[in-house]
XYZ file of C-alpha atoms in Angstrom:
465
model
C 34.657 -19.460 -35.878
C 33.898 -22.982 -35.167
C 32.891 -22.681 -31.458
C 32.379 -20.212 -28.689
C 33.431 -20.947 -25.139
C 31.188 -19.839 -22.373
C 30.435 -20.849 -18.840
C 26.608 -21.538 -18.581
C 25.060 -21.901 -15.218
C 22.172 -24.326 -15.284
C 21.290 -23.501 -11.771
C 20.567 -19.868 -12.241
C 17.127 -18.465 -12.638
C 18.355 -16.778 -15.974
C 17.403 -19.080 -18.873
C 20.211 -20.675 -20.834
C 19.309 -19.089 -24.024
C 19.491 -15.723 -22.277
C 22.935 -16.522 -20.992
C 24.177 -17.450 -24.501
C 22.673 -14.253 -25.985
C 24.405 -12.065 -23.133
C 27.774 -13.812 -23.751
C 27.765 -13.244 -27.494
C 26.295 -9.706 -27.326
C 28.926 -8.635 -24.682
C 31.691 -10.073 -26.899
C 30.402 -8.215 -29.971
C 30.186 -5.019 -27.961
C 33.681 -5.199 -26.719
C 35.065 -6.180 -30.056
C 36.317 -9.652 -29.146
C 34.078 -10.875 -32.002
C 34.738 -8.698 -35.009
C 32.628 -7.330 -37.718
C 31.767 -9.828 -40.518
C 33.109 -12.692 -38.330
C 31.071 -15.836 -38.688
C 29.410 -17.593 -35.741
C 29.133 -21.260 -35.257
C 26.018 -22.770 -36.741
C 23.201 -23.439 -34.205
C 23.719 -27.149 -34.492
C 27.518 -26.907 -33.869
C 27.243 -24.515 -30.945
C 24.443 -26.640 -29.359
C 26.687 -29.643 -29.529
C 29.601 -27.798 -28.071
C 27.696 -26.402 -25.194
C 25.697 -29.567 -24.666
C 22.400 -27.805 -24.855
C 19.412 -28.222 -27.236
C 19.462 -26.617 -30.710
C 16.282 -24.709 -29.955
C 18.125 -22.920 -26.983
C 20.858 -21.659 -29.370
C 18.208 -20.702 -31.984
C 16.371 -18.634 -29.355
C 19.543 -16.879 -28.625
C 20.432 -16.166 -32.151
C 16.909 -14.940 -32.900
C 17.174 -12.378 -30.138
C 20.581 -11.254 -31.410
C 19.059 -10.961 -34.960
C 16.110 -8.979 -33.703
C 18.469 -6.410 -31.961
C 20.778 -6.148 -34.970
C 24.046 -7.665 -33.422
C 24.270 -10.539 -36.062
C 22.705 -10.928 -39.508
C 21.669 -14.120 -41.310
C 23.035 -14.819 -44.854
C 21.108 -17.634 -46.862
C 23.155 -20.792 -47.239
C 26.150 -19.296 -45.496
C 25.187 -18.824 -41.713
C 25.205 -16.102 -39.189
C 27.669 -13.089 -39.236
C 28.427 -10.163 -36.898
C 26.620 -7.155 -38.123
C 28.405 -3.682 -38.354
C 28.161 -2.269 -34.933
C 31.211 -0.166 -34.523
C 29.345 2.401 -32.443
C 28.559 -0.227 -29.858
C 32.114 -0.926 -29.096
C 32.109 2.267 -26.944
C 29.138 1.204 -24.907
C 29.748 -0.185 -21.463
C 29.641 -3.882 -21.886
C 27.209 -5.929 -19.922
C 28.192 -8.708 -17.639
C 25.958 -11.600 -16.750
C 25.638 -11.685 -13.045
C 24.249 -14.339 -10.845
C 20.789 -13.155 -9.457
C 21.609 -11.680 -5.998
C 19.682 -13.509 -3.427
C 16.868 -11.451 -1.846
C 17.236 -10.612 1.680
C 14.230 -11.949 3.389
C 12.828 -10.018 6.158
C 13.052 -11.816 9.430
C 9.897 -13.539 10.437
C 8.963 -13.295 14.048
C 7.212 -15.896 16.126
C 4.831 -13.070 17.319
C 4.281 -9.936 15.223
C 2.184 -7.157 16.841
C 1.805 -5.378 13.330
C -0.503 -2.286 13.626
C -1.496 -2.749 10.062
C -2.879 -6.299 10.306
C -6.081 -7.693 9.028
C -7.383 -11.180 10.027
C -7.492 -12.973 6.747
C -8.773 -16.074 8.431
C -12.069 -14.364 8.785
C -12.213 -13.358 5.015
C -15.869 -14.216 3.886
C -14.724 -16.815 1.257
C -18.097 -18.464 0.835
C -19.849 -15.193 0.275
C -17.189 -13.944 -2.132
C -17.088 -17.138 -4.078
C -20.922 -17.184 -4.486
C -21.157 -13.509 -5.580
C -18.222 -14.141 -8.064
C -19.914 -17.199 -9.519
C -23.228 -15.413 -9.689
C -21.765 -12.504 -11.601
C -19.726 -14.453 -14.045
C -22.375 -17.095 -14.471
C -23.869 -15.511 -17.615
C -21.839 -14.476 -20.658
C -21.949 -10.761 -20.107
C -19.476 -9.073 -22.432
C -20.304 -5.612 -20.840
C -18.519 -6.638 -17.712
C -15.240 -6.652 -19.765
C -15.731 -3.349 -21.583
C -14.189 -0.166 -20.337
C -16.662 1.516 -17.843
C -17.188 4.785 -16.212
C -13.940 6.665 -15.310
C -15.359 7.355 -11.856
C -16.332 3.710 -11.247
C -19.544 2.006 -12.039
C -22.588 3.946 -10.987
C -24.235 1.081 -9.085
C -21.127 0.552 -6.954
C -20.772 4.269 -6.266
C -24.496 4.417 -5.284
C -23.869 1.290 -2.853
C -20.948 3.225 -1.313
C -22.989 6.504 -1.060
C -25.817 4.678 0.727
C -23.247 2.935 3.252
C -21.445 6.122 4.005
C -24.653 8.121 4.728
C -25.995 5.328 7.019
C -22.715 4.303 8.725
C -20.619 7.407 8.673
C -23.056 10.360 8.391
C -21.452 11.444 5.046
C -23.414 13.809 2.886
C -22.841 13.111 -0.811
C -24.321 11.764 -3.990
C -22.905 8.845 -6.173
C -21.792 11.619 -8.757
C -19.354 12.831 -6.120
C -17.554 9.512 -5.553
C -14.495 8.305 -7.531
C -13.338 4.751 -7.071
C -9.699 3.583 -7.473
C -7.319 0.732 -6.896
C -5.813 1.620 -3.521
C -5.215 4.813 -1.602
C -2.015 5.561 -3.480
C -3.845 5.804 -6.649
C -6.627 7.940 -5.142
C -3.881 10.388 -3.683
C -2.328 10.616 -7.237
C -5.549 11.331 -8.905
C -6.295 13.916 -6.283
C -3.026 15.679 -6.963
C -3.989 15.921 -10.573
C -7.353 17.545 -9.608
C -5.931 20.019 -7.108
C -2.737 20.804 -8.876
C 0.715 21.192 -7.104
C 0.370 24.661 -5.772
C -0.587 23.656 -2.186
C 1.188 23.194 1.130
C -0.088 20.273 3.079
C -0.223 19.959 6.917
C 0.330 16.406 8.294
C -0.318 15.269 11.842
C 2.762 14.494 13.650
C 3.169 11.588 14.328
C 1.542 10.705 10.931
C 0.320 8.114 8.527
C 3.651 7.964 6.779
C 2.472 6.471 3.654
C 0.354 9.525 2.769
C 3.208 11.799 3.923
C 5.720 10.028 1.566
C 3.243 10.041 -1.259
C 2.695 13.935 -0.812
C 6.426 14.485 -0.929
C 6.896 12.133 -3.990
C 4.113 14.279 -5.822
C 6.352 17.364 -5.131
C 4.052 18.972 -2.551
C 5.410 21.173 0.135
C 4.620 19.427 3.420
C 4.707 20.674 7.055
C 4.220 18.768 10.269
C 1.730 19.973 12.781
C 1.881 18.750 16.486
C -1.048 16.860 18.372
C -2.572 17.479 21.728
C -5.085 15.152 23.345
C -7.830 16.321 20.937
C -5.779 15.910 17.616
C -4.097 18.322 15.293
C -3.359 21.639 16.971
C -5.351 24.294 14.923
C -3.416 27.200 16.358
C -0.136 25.608 14.922
C -2.001 24.815 11.704
C -2.849 28.651 11.314
C 0.815 29.453 11.585
C 1.953 26.601 9.410
C 0.871 28.552 6.110
C -0.715 25.209 4.940
C -3.648 25.264 2.423
C -4.544 21.548 3.085
C -4.750 19.727 6.445
C -4.512 16.003 6.046
C -6.190 14.441 9.111
C -7.490 11.051 10.530
C -10.034 12.393 12.954
C -12.126 9.354 13.766
C -9.015 7.264 14.898
C -5.702 9.282 14.475
C -3.002 7.172 13.145
C -0.993 6.051 14.929
C -1.940 7.558 18.366
C -5.677 6.542 18.337
C -6.796 9.999 19.260
C -10.501 10.448 18.572
C -11.070 14.058 17.620
C -13.950 15.600 19.638
C -16.590 17.790 18.005
C -15.102 21.140 19.255
C -11.840 20.442 17.464
C -13.593 19.423 14.387
C -15.473 22.668 14.270
C -12.295 24.501 14.781
C -10.833 22.666 11.683
C -13.852 23.411 9.613
C -13.761 27.114 10.401
C -9.919 27.229 9.581
C -10.818 25.714 6.164
C -13.763 28.059 5.540
C -11.722 31.176 6.209
C -9.185 30.686 3.486
C -9.788 30.613 -0.370
C -8.576 27.346 -1.681
C -8.259 25.644 1.763
C -9.199 21.945 2.067
C -9.270 19.249 4.731
C -8.506 15.740 3.530
C -10.315 13.365 5.884
C -8.735 9.823 5.853
C -11.445 7.569 7.358
C -9.135 4.372 7.174
C -10.581 2.248 9.979
C -13.703 3.957 11.456
C -15.538 0.507 11.473
C -13.815 -0.524 14.573
C -14.787 1.227 17.802
C -15.200 -0.587 21.137
C -16.502 2.131 23.460
C -19.571 4.208 22.530
C -20.886 4.841 19.258
C -18.848 5.529 16.014
C -18.143 9.160 15.705
C -19.744 10.606 12.561
C -17.343 11.751 9.823
C -15.995 15.170 9.661
C -17.461 15.543 6.146
C -20.935 15.367 7.464
C -20.441 18.686 9.201
C -18.982 20.505 6.253
C -21.291 23.279 4.987
C -18.749 25.042 2.817
C -17.604 22.127 0.407
C -14.142 21.954 2.050
C -13.690 18.294 3.064
C -12.238 15.672 0.737
C -13.270 12.360 2.211
C -11.110 9.181 1.731
C -12.219 5.705 2.397
C -11.120 2.117 1.743
C -12.349 -1.456 1.919
C -8.792 -2.795 2.222
C -8.558 -2.441 5.968
C -11.968 -4.002 6.619
C -12.106 -6.847 4.011
C -8.521 -7.660 2.783
C -5.458 -5.660 1.633
C -5.672 -7.369 -1.755
C -9.142 -5.978 -2.316
C -7.688 -2.762 -3.785
C -10.838 -0.945 -3.506
C -10.695 2.670 -2.373
C -12.588 5.867 -2.992
C -12.869 9.498 -2.428
C -15.872 11.823 -2.031
C -14.993 15.143 -3.598
C -16.698 18.554 -2.725
C -18.808 19.762 -5.622
C -16.494 22.398 -6.938
C -13.644 19.853 -7.175
C -15.925 17.389 -8.862
C -16.876 19.917 -11.435
C -13.073 20.392 -12.109
C -12.486 16.647 -12.383
C -15.347 16.399 -14.867
C -14.071 19.286 -16.968
C -10.293 18.409 -16.958
C -9.494 14.858 -15.705
C -12.430 12.494 -16.456
C -10.336 11.103 -19.343
C -8.440 9.117 -16.650
C -9.856 5.552 -16.706
C -10.858 3.677 -13.485
C -8.259 1.346 -12.307
C -10.706 -1.258 -10.715
C -12.245 -3.918 -13.014
C -15.984 -3.899 -13.443
C -16.232 -7.419 -11.967
C -14.511 -6.444 -8.780
C -16.660 -3.488 -8.512
C -19.855 -5.491 -9.161
C -18.794 -8.196 -6.476
C -18.260 -5.471 -3.938
C -21.503 -3.650 -4.860
C -23.435 -6.890 -4.169
C -21.363 -7.553 -1.129
C -22.677 -4.191 0.300
C -26.176 -4.341 -1.056
C -27.058 -7.829 0.187
C -25.836 -7.260 3.752
C -22.609 -9.407 3.510
C -20.447 -6.555 4.453
C -22.332 -5.589 7.487
C -22.256 -9.221 8.714
C -18.535 -9.373 8.000
C -17.962 -6.185 10.015
C -20.061 -7.480 12.844
C -18.039 -10.747 12.907
C -14.629 -9.049 12.574
C -15.513 -6.393 15.133
C -16.416 -9.151 17.738
C -13.090 -10.974 17.016
C -11.018 -7.830 17.380
C -12.834 -6.768 20.471
C -12.102 -10.273 22.080
C -8.415 -9.926 21.171
C -8.403 -6.332 22.191
C -9.766 -7.465 25.755
C -7.300 -10.313 26.022
C -4.427 -8.054 25.270
C -5.528 -5.457 27.851
C -6.002 -8.157 30.482
C -2.483 -9.422 29.676
C -0.862 -6.037 30.118
C -2.405 -5.389 33.496
C 0.516 -6.985 35.500
C 2.764 -4.306 33.800
C 0.756 -1.342 35.188
C 3.728 -0.261 37.247
C 5.903 0.331 34.183
C 3.493 1.423 31.522
C 0.192 2.967 30.757
C -2.128 2.177 27.806
C -3.654 4.787 25.371
C -5.603 4.612 22.067
C -7.340 1.422 23.097
C -10.927 2.444 22.360
C -10.849 1.984 18.583
C -8.929 0.504 15.620
C -6.756 -2.589 15.810
C -3.842 -1.420 17.711
C -2.958 0.385 21.035
C -0.010 2.214 22.508
C 2.068 1.379 25.589
C 3.710 4.491 27.245
C 6.645 3.428 29.272
C 8.139 4.787 32.637
C 10.662 2.031 33.342
C 13.852 3.958 32.314
C 14.333 2.113 29.002
C 14.521 3.912 25.688
C 12.210 3.066 22.905
C 14.962 1.247 21.027
C 15.971 -0.889 23.958
C 12.236 -1.884 24.278
C 12.055 -2.809 20.624
C 15.388 -4.694 20.739
C 14.580 -6.555 23.951
C 11.359 -7.918 22.431
C 13.012 -8.711 19.179
C 15.677 -10.920 20.970
C 12.823 -13.030 22.323
C 11.170 -13.337 18.805
C 8.352 -10.758 19.375
C 8.120 -7.902 17.037
C 6.759 -4.601 18.494
C 6.850 -1.131 16.767
C 8.171 2.190 18.090
C 6.042 5.423 17.815
C 9.177 7.269 16.846
C 9.068 5.559 13.362
C 5.865 7.448 12.718
C 7.109 10.923 13.704
C 8.070 13.552 11.141
C 10.101 15.340 13.678
C 12.154 13.608 16.283
C 13.118 15.250 19.645
C 15.161 13.926 22.689
C 12.249 14.265 25.014
C 9.877 11.823 23.516
C 8.235 9.350 25.894
C 9.147 5.823 24.901
C 6.060 4.391 23.247
C 5.388 1.117 21.579
C 2.493 0.178 19.234
C 0.924 -3.202 19.571
C -1.393 -4.501 16.878
C -3.598 -7.453 17.488
C -5.515 -8.202 14.315
C -2.993 -10.816 12.967
C -2.685 -12.796 16.223
C -4.942 -15.340 17.867
C -6.042 -14.900 21.560
C -3.656 -17.801 22.514
C -0.790 -16.127 20.718
C -1.515 -12.815 22.396
C -1.302 -14.281 25.764
C 1.864 -16.151 25.141
C 3.484 -13.024 23.572
C 2.431 -10.611 26.294
C 4.037 -12.983 28.991
C 7.250 -12.832 27.078
C 7.009 -8.961 26.887
C 6.386 -8.871 30.593
C 9.794 -10.613 31.152
C 11.414 -8.233 28.657
C 10.016 -4.975 30.046
C 9.785 -5.708 33.805
C 13.026 -7.328 34.503
């Protein structure tokens, strides 16, 4: 065989050598190039295809390594004995399918936003430089599986002062993001649990629980949070709650309901409460509500926290505080699982906490979000006849409850046609009913005050006309 004809696409993202490799491999698998048949030399094929010789050599090397062809000294390249492969489904080179980009809206009221323009670049840069200034090889060794002790101690101090959490550094495990923390928790607990979720819910945690093969059950909310009476009848062993600021409704669970929850957990062997304290730093009315964990006298609350919502999503630093019996189980059976956060990142965040940068950052962002929160509420006042506002005292989003006769889908679509993205509460419900009140979520962390004013005027035209 003196030449091989193939249609190479130089504009594809697939490299030319890989296209050559795929063409020859497919022809060998289908039998079009027979066993012992000689292939063109790399020089001849490169000249025929008008590509560099090194490109053809790369393709041949890949075919050699996979056993499709063999090299015979002074003779060239020949097809290897691969009769078994003729029965395989042959592969076709396909042009990379273009990714469907999500529509970008001029104004996006995402409830999951973080204002990255307020990220403390100077402080982060300084701490990073200071930590890496010296040649400290221990920073790049495998560290404590729970996370570095100094970092866990700094988290412990912060939680005690800011959230009223009672724990020691030994009870804290650090991980790269909430999903990892939930996966590790599932290893510690085992799968023989039925988990109750608030409905509407933080869907990411709900999907994770289902993916981890847990039985899940939705429990309704009232004005105080998860209904404990319904929790009792659900036969659940674990209640997953967001008491400081229920996601997505914004309900703040009062002390009486917290005590009911703790009594429910104390009455059952093996019952636990998972307290997800995802954005407790942002509260605009009254003082922050202490964590549920601080009232736990029976080692029943598993406390989850993260720095992703308050610093930046890419700072994959989450943690959990385990009750002592579960920590003992972790130490006994699961401490072989290494920490997924680098020691460098842990040390940066540790000093960020210890040296007061985190507190200053929170004060700054709290003031920014409060100002945007006030601008948004002010802009919504002209729509008081068609909607009411709820969940506005904490977090970085609020809810609009409509009574203008439009369905939730209509409200979302009307806004979208005007290049404004809003979010329906029904997307967060586990169960859907026909009697749901049309409710829209508006997040304001990603938008400037000017953008909020412009977007709300557009929403007024959409919702009031």
